[in-house]
């Protein structure tokens, strides 16, 4: 559906903060850059300037120290309603405050793509599960939104490996709130989605324990690389990368018939987390690796 129709209104449960309240959110997350977006009319023509009817540019009124002029996030219609990142963070905080029986929930919002995109990490340090000796995981949930019109409000869940805060996981979209800027989103839906995600996490952890018992034959190992989103040069770097904690190297483990799906996944996501500079690519890589590992598990199981 076109952005115009998706953004005509924000549901009553979504509180639109005032400037002072948004400032309070920014103060509580001082390491996060919060843009100051505004809609501006668009003009064209060299001599006589003519406005483009019903179209606006979404512009960051702030000029960051590393830039010479404000960032233009995208082009929207007159009906498009900007929903501020601070408002979304406040909404997530409110929902998290209603969730019981899962212990402490840490909230970490940050922006990337020059502030055009928002990612909110939720982690659950008290819900630790051991997969293999010395390798514990906790649930993580990520919520995304954007000013550059690239990302509707959506979420996915997976896990952190505590030995290196490695963002590995099996990724599923929270279909219940894949809504552009909260149109028709109810806070109760977000709460239910998070709880359902945590329930799936427990089931997924049982499967991950099975991953640690499944050995990967040489032939299958070679075939799976054709399904992975890495270049030959990146493959060389990955195969030379010791797994944090175990110091395992993929070629050595494969040669001794000790390479299992869990370790393979851990090394791949370790590289994606720490070896890839682009934030955009890291976010894209995580679900692709997860799908490849799920296919590998199904093949070997």
Short mmCIF file of C-alpha atoms in Angstrom, two decimals:
data_model
loop_
_atom_site.label_atom_id
_atom_site.label_comp_id
_atom_site.label_asym_id
_atom_site.label_seq_id
_atom_site.Cartn_x
_atom_site.Cartn_y
_atom_site.Cartn_z
CA UNK A 1 0.00 0.00 0.00
CA UNK A 2 1.26 3.49 -0.79
CA UNK A 3 2.87 5.47 2.02
CA UNK A 4 0.24 8.19 1.68
CA UNK A 5 -2.58 5.90 2.72
CA UNK A 6 -0.54 4.13 5.37
CA UNK A 7 0.31 7.36 7.21
CA UNK A 8 -2.93 9.36 7.37
CA UNK A 9 -3.25 8.87 11.10
CA UNK A 10 -1.55 7.37 14.12
CA UNK A 11 -3.65 5.21 16.39
CA UNK A 12 -4.78 6.58 19.71
CA UNK A 13 -2.50 4.25 21.66
CA UNK A 14 0.56 5.79 20.02
CA UNK A 15 1.37 8.85 22.11
CA UNK A 16 2.77 11.80 20.19
CA UNK A 17 5.36 13.34 22.49
CA UNK A 18 5.93 17.05 22.90
CA UNK A 19 9.41 18.58 22.34
CA UNK A 20 10.33 18.43 26.02
CA UNK A 21 9.37 14.74 26.23
CA UNK A 22 11.39 13.95 23.11
CA UNK A 23 14.36 15.79 24.63
CA UNK A 24 14.02 13.62 27.73
CA UNK A 25 14.21 10.48 25.58
CA UNK A 26 17.32 11.80 23.83
CA UNK A 27 18.94 12.59 27.16
CA UNK A 28 18.36 9.06 28.38
CA UNK A 29 20.09 7.61 25.31
CA UNK A 30 22.99 10.05 24.85
CA UNK A 31 24.97 7.72 22.57
CA UNK A 32 22.11 7.53 20.07
CA UNK A 33 21.77 10.11 17.31
CA UNK A 34 18.16 11.26 16.96
CA UNK A 35 17.52 13.30 13.78
CA UNK A 36 15.14 16.26 13.73
CA UNK A 37 13.03 15.51 10.63
CA UNK A 38 10.69 17.94 8.93
CA UNK A 39 8.74 17.98 5.67
CA UNK A 40 9.77 20.68 3.21
CA UNK A 41 8.17 21.59 -0.16
CA UNK A 42 10.01 20.63 -3.35
CA UNK A 43 10.63 23.08 -6.18
CA UNK A 44 12.03 22.68 -9.67
CA UNK A 45 13.08 24.96 -12.56
CA UNK A 46 16.11 27.12 -13.29
CA UNK A 47 14.48 30.53 -13.76
CA UNK A 48 10.88 30.23 -12.63
CA UNK A 49 10.61 27.90 -9.71
CA UNK A 50 7.54 25.67 -9.63
CA UNK A 51 6.50 23.63 -6.64
CA UNK A 52 5.88 19.91 -7.12
CA UNK A 53 2.28 19.52 -6.00
CA UNK A 54 1.57 17.22 -3.05
CA UNK A 55 5.20 16.16 -2.70
CA UNK A 56 7.62 16.97 0.10
CA UNK A 57 11.18 16.18 1.07
CA UNK A 58 11.84 14.67 4.49
CA UNK A 59 14.90 16.57 5.74
CA UNK A 60 16.96 16.38 8.91
CA UNK A 61 17.03 19.90 10.32
CA UNK A 62 20.19 19.03 12.21
CA UNK A 63 23.53 19.33 10.42
CA UNK A 64 25.83 16.68 11.82
CA UNK A 65 29.49 17.58 12.50
CA UNK A 66 30.69 15.26 9.73
CA UNK A 67 28.37 16.83 7.14
CA UNK A 68 28.17 20.20 5.41
CA UNK A 69 24.41 20.33 4.88
CA UNK A 70 21.23 18.65 6.18
CA UNK A 71 20.47 15.08 5.12
CA UNK A 72 17.55 14.51 2.75
CA UNK A 73 15.96 11.24 3.82
CA UNK A 74 13.37 10.81 1.07
CA UNK A 75 10.34 12.13 -0.81
CA UNK A 76 6.82 11.73 0.58
CA UNK A 77 3.27 12.92 -0.09
CA UNK A 78 1.45 15.72 1.72
CA UNK A 79 -0.46 13.09 3.68
CA UNK A 80 2.62 11.35 5.03
CA UNK A 81 2.91 11.78 8.80
CA UNK A 82 6.34 11.71 10.35
CA UNK A 83 6.44 9.50 13.41
CA UNK A 84 9.44 10.47 15.48
CA UNK A 85 11.94 7.88 16.62
CA UNK A 86 11.62 9.19 20.16
CA UNK A 87 7.88 8.39 20.08
CA UNK A 88 8.61 4.82 18.95
CA UNK A 89 11.21 4.37 21.68
CA UNK A 90 8.69 5.62 24.23
CA UNK A 91 6.11 3.18 22.89
CA UNK A 92 8.54 0.27 23.15
CA UNK A 93 9.48 1.29 26.69
CA UNK A 94 5.80 1.31 27.61
CA UNK A 95 5.23 -2.14 26.18
CA UNK A 96 8.34 -3.56 27.82
CA UNK A 97 7.12 -2.20 31.14
CA UNK A 98 3.99 -4.38 30.89
CA UNK A 99 5.81 -7.64 30.16
CA UNK A 100 6.19 -9.81 33.23
CA UNK A 101 8.04 -13.04 34.07
CA UNK A 102 10.96 -12.46 31.69
CA UNK A 103 13.20 -10.55 34.09
CA UNK A 104 15.16 -7.46 33.15
CA UNK A 105 14.74 -6.22 29.57
CA UNK A 106 17.46 -3.95 28.20
CA UNK A 107 16.56 -1.39 25.53
CA UNK A 108 19.22 -0.05 23.18
CA UNK A 109 18.07 2.22 20.33
CA UNK A 110 20.46 3.46 17.69
CA UNK A 111 20.30 4.94 14.22
CA UNK A 112 22.26 4.33 11.04
CA UNK A 113 22.25 5.37 7.36
CA UNK A 114 22.90 8.97 8.48
CA UNK A 115 19.92 8.76 10.82
CA UNK A 116 17.55 7.57 8.11
CA UNK A 117 16.91 4.27 9.87
CA UNK A 118 16.23 3.21 13.44
CA UNK A 119 17.02 -0.10 15.12
CA UNK A 120 15.94 -0.82 18.70
CA UNK A 121 17.58 -3.84 20.35
CA UNK A 122 15.79 -5.56 23.22
CA UNK A 123 17.79 -8.15 25.16
CA UNK A 124 16.79 -10.42 28.03
CA UNK A 125 19.89 -11.17 30.15
CA UNK A 126 18.01 -13.24 32.73
CA UNK A 127 16.72 -15.73 30.11
CA UNK A 128 20.10 -17.38 29.52
CA UNK A 129 20.21 -20.80 27.89
CA UNK A 130 23.30 -22.99 27.53
CA UNK A 131 23.81 -24.58 24.09
CA UNK A 132 27.21 -26.19 24.60
CA UNK A 133 29.78 -25.84 27.38
CA UNK A 134 30.90 -22.23 27.63
CA UNK A 135 28.42 -21.04 25.02
CA UNK A 136 25.33 -19.35 26.43
CA UNK A 137 22.69 -17.37 24.57
CA UNK A 138 19.97 -14.92 25.51
CA UNK A 139 16.96 -13.77 23.46
CA UNK A 140 17.16 -10.59 21.46
CA UNK A 141 14.43 -8.71 19.66
CA UNK A 142 15.04 -6.00 17.09
CA UNK A 143 12.52 -3.36 16.08
CA UNK A 144 13.06 -1.24 12.96
CA UNK A 145 11.63 1.97 11.54
CA UNK A 146 12.89 4.69 9.20
CA UNK A 147 12.65 8.25 7.97
CA UNK A 148 14.03 7.35 4.55
CA UNK A 149 10.89 5.29 3.75
CA UNK A 150 12.97 2.12 3.36
CA UNK A 151 11.64 0.26 6.36
CA UNK A 152 8.16 -0.10 7.75
CA UNK A 153 7.84 -0.61 11.48
CA UNK A 154 8.76 -4.26 11.87
CA UNK A 155 10.62 -6.61 14.15
CA UNK A 156 12.51 -9.87 14.27
CA UNK A 157 13.90 -12.02 17.03
CA UNK A 158 16.89 -14.24 17.56
CA UNK A 159 19.73 -14.48 20.07
CA UNK A 160 22.96 -13.04 21.36
CA UNK A 161 25.88 -15.38 21.99
CA UNK A 162 27.19 -14.02 25.26
CA UNK A 163 30.80 -15.00 24.64
CA UNK A 164 31.07 -12.27 22.01
CA UNK A 165 27.65 -10.54 21.93
CA UNK A 166 27.33 -12.19 18.55
CA UNK A 167 24.03 -11.39 16.88
CA UNK A 168 23.17 -14.87 15.71
CA UNK A 169 19.70 -16.28 15.43
CA UNK A 170 16.83 -17.57 13.45
CA UNK A 171 14.94 -14.55 12.18
CA UNK A 172 11.18 -14.26 11.93
CA UNK A 173 9.20 -11.15 11.09
CA UNK A 174 6.63 -9.96 13.59
CA UNK A 175 3.83 -10.00 11.06
CA UNK A 176 1.38 -8.59 13.56
CA UNK A 177 3.07 -5.23 13.50
CA UNK A 178 4.56 -5.03 10.03
CA UNK A 179 2.67 -1.77 9.66
CA UNK A 180 4.10 1.39 8.18
CA UNK A 181 4.55 3.88 11.02
CA UNK A 182 2.10 2.21 13.39
CA UNK A 183 -1.03 2.56 11.27
CA UNK A 184 -3.64 0.39 13.02
CA UNK A 185 -1.02 -0.93 15.43
CA UNK A 186 -2.21 -1.61 18.96
CA UNK A 187 0.21 -1.83 21.85
CA UNK A 188 -1.38 -5.11 22.91
CA UNK A 189 -0.33 -6.61 19.56
CA UNK A 190 3.28 -5.63 20.11
CA UNK A 191 3.25 -7.11 23.61
CA UNK A 192 1.74 -10.38 22.35
CA UNK A 193 4.24 -10.51 19.49
CA UNK A 194 7.18 -10.13 21.87
CA UNK A 195 5.84 -12.82 24.21
CA UNK A 196 5.21 -15.18 21.28
CA UNK A 197 8.75 -14.51 20.07
CA UNK A 198 10.19 -15.46 23.44
CA UNK A 199 8.20 -18.68 23.42
CA UNK A 200 9.56 -19.53 19.98
CA UNK A 201 13.05 -18.74 21.27
CA UNK A 202 12.84 -21.55 23.81
CA UNK A 203 11.84 -23.99 21.08
CA UNK A 204 14.58 -22.68 18.80
CA UNK A 205 17.18 -23.14 21.54
CA UNK A 206 16.29 -26.83 21.66
CA UNK A 207 16.95 -27.03 17.92
CA UNK A 208 20.25 -25.16 18.30
CA UNK A 209 21.39 -27.81 20.77
CA UNK A 210 20.76 -30.35 18.02
CA UNK A 211 22.85 -28.22 15.65
CA UNK A 212 25.82 -28.86 17.95
CA UNK A 213 25.49 -32.62 17.39
CA UNK A 214 25.15 -32.57 13.59
CA UNK A 215 28.46 -33.06 11.77
CA UNK A 216 28.91 -31.52 8.32
CA UNK A 217 30.40 -33.75 5.61
CA UNK A 218 32.95 -32.26 3.19
CA UNK A 219 30.61 -32.49 0.18
CA UNK A 220 27.77 -30.74 2.01
CA UNK A 221 30.16 -28.10 3.35
CA UNK A 222 31.23 -27.16 -0.17
CA UNK A 223 27.66 -27.09 -1.44
CA UNK A 224 26.40 -24.83 1.35
CA UNK A 225 28.87 -22.09 0.37
CA UNK A 226 26.96 -21.63 -2.87
CA UNK A 227 23.95 -20.66 -0.74
CA UNK A 228 25.85 -18.21 1.47
CA UNK A 229 26.12 -14.47 0.67
CA UNK A 230 29.90 -14.25 0.76
CA UNK A 231 32.51 -13.64 -1.93
CA UNK A 232 35.50 -16.00 -2.43
CA UNK A 233 37.71 -13.47 -0.64
CA UNK A 234 35.31 -13.30 2.29
CA UNK A 235 35.21 -17.10 2.42
CA UNK A 236 39.00 -17.12 2.81
CA UNK A 237 38.73 -14.62 5.66
CA UNK A 238 35.99 -16.66 7.35
CA UNK A 239 37.94 -19.91 7.08
CA UNK A 240 40.94 -18.18 8.67
CA UNK A 241 38.82 -16.79 11.53
CA UNK A 242 39.16 -18.62 14.88
CA UNK A 243 35.86 -19.11 16.67
CA UNK A 244 35.78 -17.01 19.83
CA UNK A 245 36.18 -19.22 22.87
CA UNK A 246 37.08 -22.50 21.15
CA UNK A 247 39.63 -21.13 18.63
CA UNK A 248 38.10 -23.57 16.14
CA UNK A 249 39.06 -23.10 12.48
CA UNK A 250 36.55 -24.34 9.93
CA UNK A 251 39.03 -26.20 7.65
CA UNK A 252 40.70 -27.98 10.59
CA UNK A 253 37.38 -29.02 12.15
CA UNK A 254 36.12 -30.21 8.78
CA UNK A 255 39.27 -32.28 8.17
CA UNK A 256 38.96 -34.01 11.56
CA UNK A 257 35.20 -34.51 11.07
CA UNK A 258 34.45 -32.29 14.06
CA UNK A 259 32.65 -29.45 12.33
CA UNK A 260 29.02 -29.16 13.40
CA UNK A 261 26.22 -26.85 12.32
CA UNK A 262 26.33 -24.77 15.51
CA UNK A 263 30.04 -23.98 15.20
CA UNK A 264 29.70 -23.23 11.50
CA UNK A 265 26.87 -20.82 12.23
CA UNK A 266 28.83 -19.22 15.06
CA UNK A 267 31.86 -18.48 12.87
CA UNK A 268 29.69 -17.11 10.05
CA UNK A 269 27.76 -14.77 12.32
CA UNK A 270 30.95 -13.82 14.15
CA UNK A 271 32.35 -12.63 10.82
CA UNK A 272 29.11 -10.84 9.90
CA UNK A 273 29.07 -9.06 13.25
CA UNK A 274 32.73 -8.11 13.55
CA UNK A 275 34.19 -8.43 10.05
CA UNK A 276 31.68 -6.48 7.97
CA UNK A 277 31.98 -2.70 8.17
CA UNK A 278 28.65 -1.73 6.63
CA UNK A 279 25.80 -1.61 9.13
CA UNK A 280 23.29 -2.05 6.31
CA UNK A 281 24.99 -5.21 5.08
CA UNK A 282 25.35 -6.67 8.57
CA UNK A 283 21.59 -6.32 9.08
CA UNK A 284 20.91 -7.93 5.70
CA UNK A 285 23.36 -10.80 6.29
CA UNK A 286 21.90 -12.05 9.56
CA UNK A 287 18.62 -13.49 8.23
CA UNK A 288 20.32 -14.87 5.09
CA UNK A 289 22.83 -16.81 7.20
CA UNK A 290 20.00 -18.01 9.43
CA UNK A 291 17.98 -19.33 6.47
CA UNK A 292 21.04 -21.11 5.08
CA UNK A 293 21.72 -22.77 8.43
CA UNK A 294 18.10 -23.83 8.75
CA UNK A 295 18.31 -25.46 5.32
CA UNK A 296 21.55 -27.16 6.34
CA UNK A 297 19.93 -28.44 9.54
CA UNK A 298 16.94 -29.81 7.60
CA UNK A 299 19.30 -31.54 5.18
CA UNK A 300 21.37 -33.22 7.90
CA UNK A 301 18.63 -33.89 10.43
#
